[in-house]
Amino acid sequence: MTETRKVETDVGQTVYLSVGYDPDQPDEPREVFYSSGFKSGSMLEFQVQDFCVLFSLLLQYGMKPNEVAKSLARKENPDGTLSFASISGLIVNELSKPPKWA
């Protein structure tokens, strides 16, 4: 099962990800693919694609998104809250959320 998700960055960028779920455990993500959002052919687009491949491998070896998320960089916002400091953190955080069918 696959779900496409829309992720908003804190600077107003919209990124689309496709998340593949384990057929035997439909609430467990097993892979993530970057769909669109950054300039085609840009270094950032390639970095996000590569991150998705690497994170998919972590998922396939049993890592949970929330286990990875707690180790990623955060930044303090003007209102005092914390948010992820990179697009990688936003992706991992998004995969920590259950799919719509769960």
Coordinates of N, CA and C in Angstrom, one line a residue:
M1 N 0.8 -1.2 0.0 CA 0.0 0.0 0.0 C 0.9 1.2 0.0
T2 N 0.5 2.2 -0.7 CA 1.2 3.5 -0.9 C 0.4 4.7 -0.6
E3 N 0.9 5.6 0.0 CA 0.2 6.9 0.3 C 1.1 8.1 -0.1
T4 N 0.6 9.0 -0.8 CA 1.3 10.2 -1.1 C 1.0 11.3 -0.1
R5 N 2.0 11.9 0.4 CA 1.8 13.0 1.4 C 2.4 14.3 1.0
K6 N 1.8 15.3 1.4 CA 2.2 16.7 1.2 C 2.9 17.2 2.5
V7 N 4.1 17.7 2.3 CA 4.9 18.2 3.5 C 5.2 19.6 3.3
E8 N 4.9 20.5 4.2 CA 5.1 21.9 4.1 C 6.4 22.2 5.0
T9 N 7.3 22.9 4.4 CA 8.5 23.3 5.1 C 8.2 24.6 5.8
D10 N 9.1 25.0 6.7 CA 8.8 26.3 7.5 C 9.0 27.5 6.7
V11 N 9.6 27.4 5.5 CA 9.8 28.5 4.6 C 8.7 28.5 3.4
G12 N 7.7 27.7 3.6 CA 6.6 27.7 2.6 C 6.8 26.8 1.4
Q13 N 7.8 26.0 1.4 CA 8.0 25.0 0.3 C 7.1 23.8 0.5
T14 N 6.5 23.3 -0.6 CA 5.7 22.1 -0.5 C 6.5 21.0 -1.2
V15 N 6.6 19.9 -0.5 CA 7.2 18.7 -1.0 C 6.3 17.5 -0.9
Y16 N 6.3 16.7 -1.9 CA 5.4 15.5 -2.0 C 6.3 14.3 -1.9
L17 N 5.8 13.4 -1.0 CA 6.5 12.1 -0.7 C 5.5 11.0 -1.0
S18 N 6.0 9.9 -1.5 CA 5.2 8.6 -1.6 C 5.8 7.7 -0.6
V19 N 4.9 7.2 0.3 CA 5.3 6.3 1.4 C 4.7 4.9 1.1
G20 N 5.6 3.9 1.1 CA 5.2 2.5 0.9 C 5.1 1.8 2.2
Y21 N 4.0 1.1 2.4 CA 3.8 0.4 3.7 C 3.9 -1.1 3.5
D22 N 4.3 -1.8 4.6 CA 4.4 -3.2 4.7 C 3.0 -3.8 4.5
P23 N 2.8 -4.7 3.5 CA 1.5 -5.3 3.3 C 1.0 -6.1 4.5
D24 N 1.9 -6.7 5.3 CA 1.6 -7.5 6.5 C 1.3 -6.6 7.7
Q25 N 1.9 -5.4 7.7 CA 1.7 -4.5 8.8 C 1.4 -3.1 8.2
P26 N 0.2 -2.8 7.8 CA -0.1 -1.7 7.0 C 0.0 -0.3 7.7
D27 N 0.5 -0.3 8.9 CA 0.7 1.0 9.6 C 2.3 1.2 9.7
E28 N 3.1 0.3 9.2 CA 4.5 0.4 9.2 C 5.1 0.8 7.9
P29 N 5.7 2.0 7.8 CA 6.3 2.5 6.6 C 7.6 1.6 6.3
R30 N 7.8 1.3 5.1 CA 9.0 0.5 4.7 C 9.8 1.2 3.6
E31 N 9.3 2.2 3.0 CA 10.1 3.0 2.0 C 9.4 4.3 1.8
V32 N 10.3 5.3 1.4 CA 9.8 6.6 1.1 C 10.5 7.1 -0.2
F33 N 9.7 7.7 -1.1 CA 10.2 8.3 -2.3 C 9.9 9.7 -2.4
Y34 N 10.8 10.5 -2.8 CA 10.6 11.9 -3.1 C 9.8 12.0 -4.4
S35 N 8.7 12.8 -4.5 CA 7.9 12.9 -5.7 C 8.2 14.2 -6.4
S36 N 8.0 15.3 -5.7 CA 8.3 16.6 -6.3 C 8.3 17.7 -5.2
G37 N 8.7 18.9 -5.6 CA 8.7 20.1 -4.7 C 9.9 21.0 -4.9
F38 N 11.1 20.4 -5.2 CA 12.3 21.2 -5.4 C 12.6 21.3 -6.9
K39 N 13.4 22.3 -7.3 CA 13.7 22.5 -8.7 C 14.3 21.2 -9.3
S40 N 13.7 20.8 -10.4 CA 14.2 19.6 -11.1 C 15.7 19.7 -11.4
G41 N 16.4 18.7 -11.1 CA 17.9 18.7 -11.4 C 18.7 19.4 -10.4
S42 N 18.1 20.0 -9.4 CA 18.9 20.8 -8.4 C 19.6 19.9 -7.4
M43 N 20.7 20.4 -6.8 CA 21.4 19.6 -5.8 C 20.5 19.2 -4.6
L44 N 19.6 20.1 -4.2 CA 18.7 19.8 -3.1 C 17.7 18.7 -3.5
E45 N 17.2 18.7 -4.7 CA 16.4 17.5 -5.2 C 17.1 16.2 -5.1
F46 N 18.4 16.2 -5.5 CA 19.2 15.0 -5.5 C 19.5 14.5 -4.0
Q47 N 19.7 15.5 -3.2 CA 20.0 15.2 -1.8 C 18.8 14.6 -1.1
V48 N 17.6 15.1 -1.4 CA 16.4 14.6 -0.8 C 16.1 13.2 -1.4
Q49 N 16.3 13.0 -2.7 CA 16.2 11.6 -3.2 C 17.1 10.6 -2.6
D50 N 18.3 11.0 -2.4 CA 19.3 10.1 -1.8 C 18.9 9.9 -0.3
F51 N 18.5 10.9 0.4 CA 18.1 10.7 1.8 C 16.9 9.7 1.9
C52 N 16.0 9.8 0.9 CA 14.9 8.9 1.0 C 15.3 7.4 0.7
V53 N 16.3 7.2 -0.1 CA 16.8 5.9 -0.3 C 17.5 5.4 1.0
L54 N 18.3 6.2 1.6 CA 19.0 5.8 2.8 C 18.0 5.5 3.9
F55 N 17.0 6.4 4.1 CA 16.0 6.2 5.1 C 15.2 5.0 4.9
S56 N 14.9 4.7 3.6 CA 14.1 3.5 3.3 C 14.9 2.2 3.7
L57 N 16.2 2.3 3.5 CA 17.0 1.1 4.0 C 16.9 1.0 5.5
L58 N 17.0 2.1 6.3 CA 16.8 2.0 7.7 C 15.5 1.4 8.1
L59 N 14.4 1.8 7.4 CA 13.1 1.3 7.7 C 13.0 -0.2 7.4
Q60 N 13.7 -0.6 6.3 CA 13.6 -2.1 5.9 C 14.5 -2.9 6.9
Y61 N 15.4 -2.3 7.6 CA 16.2 -3.0 8.6 C 15.6 -2.9 10.0
G62 N 14.4 -2.4 10.1 CA 13.7 -2.4 11.4 C 13.7 -1.1 12.2
M63 N 14.4 -0.1 11.7 CA 14.3 1.2 12.5 C 13.0 1.8 12.4
K64 N 12.5 2.5 13.4 CA 11.2 3.2 13.5 C 11.5 4.7 13.3
P65 N 10.6 5.3 12.5 CA 10.8 6.8 12.3 C 11.0 7.6 13.6
N66 N 10.3 7.3 14.6 CA 10.4 8.1 15.8 C 11.7 7.8 16.5
E67 N 12.3 6.6 16.3 CA 13.7 6.4 16.9 C 14.7 7.2 16.2
V68 N 14.6 7.4 14.9 CA 15.5 8.2 14.1 C 15.3 9.7 14.4
A69 N 14.0 10.1 14.5 CA 13.7 11.5 14.6 C 14.3 12.1 15.9
K70 N 14.3 11.4 17.0 CA 14.8 12.0 18.2 C 16.3 12.3 18.2
S71 N 17.0 11.8 17.1 CA 18.5 12.1 17.0 C 18.8 13.2 16.0
L72 N 17.8 13.7 15.3 CA 18.0 14.7 14.3 C 18.0 16.1 14.8
A73 N 18.7 17.0 14.1 CA 18.9 18.4 14.5 C 17.6 19.1 14.6
R74 N 17.5 20.0 15.6 CA 16.3 20.8 15.8 C 16.8 22.3 15.9
K75 N 15.8 23.2 15.6 CA 16.1 24.6 15.8 C 15.0 25.3 16.6
E76 N 15.4 26.3 17.3 CA 14.4 27.1 18.1 C 13.8 28.1 17.2
N77 N 12.4 28.2 17.2 CA 11.7 29.1 16.4 C 11.5 30.4 17.2
P78 N 11.1 31.5 16.6 CA 10.9 32.8 17.3 C 9.9 32.7 18.4
D79 N 9.0 31.8 18.3 CA 8.0 31.7 19.4 C 8.4 30.7 20.5
G80 N 9.7 30.2 20.4 CA 10.2 29.4 21.5 C 10.0 27.9 21.3
T81 N 9.2 27.5 20.3 CA 9.0 26.1 20.0 C 10.2 25.5 19.2
L82 N 10.4 24.2 19.2 CA 11.4 23.6 18.4 C 10.8 22.9 17.2
S83 N 11.6 23.0 16.1 CA 11.2 22.3 14.9 C 12.5 21.6 14.3
F84 N 12.2 20.7 13.3 CA 13.4 20.1 12.7 C 14.2 21.1 11.9
A85 N 15.5 21.0 11.9 CA 16.3 22.0 11.2 C 16.6 21.7 9.7
S86 N 16.1 20.5 9.2 CA 16.4 20.2 7.9 C 15.2 19.5 7.2
I87 N 15.2 19.4 5.9 CA 14.2 18.6 5.2 C 14.2 17.2 5.6
S88 N 15.4 16.6 5.9 CA 15.5 15.2 6.4 C 14.7 15.0 7.6
G89 N 14.8 15.9 8.6 CA 14.0 15.9 9.8 C 12.5 15.9 9.5
L90 N 12.1 16.8 8.6 CA 10.7 16.9 8.3 C 10.1 15.6 7.7
I91 N 11.0 15.0 6.8 CA 10.6 13.7 6.2 C 10.4 12.6 7.3
V92 N 11.4 12.5 8.1 CA 11.3 11.5 9.2 C 10.1 11.8 10.1
N93 N 9.9 13.0 10.5 CA 8.7 13.4 11.3 C 7.4 13.0 10.6
E94 N 7.3 13.2 9.3 CA 6.1 12.9 8.5 C 5.9 11.4 8.6
L95 N 6.9 10.6 8.5 CA 6.8 9.1 8.5 C 6.5 8.6 9.9
S96 N 6.6 9.4 10.9 CA 6.3 9.0 12.3 C 4.7 9.1 12.5
K97 N 4.1 9.8 11.6 CA 2.6 9.9 11.6 C 2.0 8.7 11.0
P98 N 0.8 8.2 11.5 CA 0.2 7.0 10.9 C -0.4 7.4 9.5
P99 N -0.6 6.4 8.7 CA -1.3 6.6 7.4 C -2.7 7.0 7.6
K100 N -3.3 7.5 6.6 CA -4.7 7.9 6.7 C -5.7 6.8 7.0
W101 N -5.3 5.6 6.6 CA -6.2 4.4 6.8 C -6.1 3.8 8.2
A102 N -5.1 4.2 9.0 CA -4.9 3.6 10.3 C -5.8 4.2 11.3

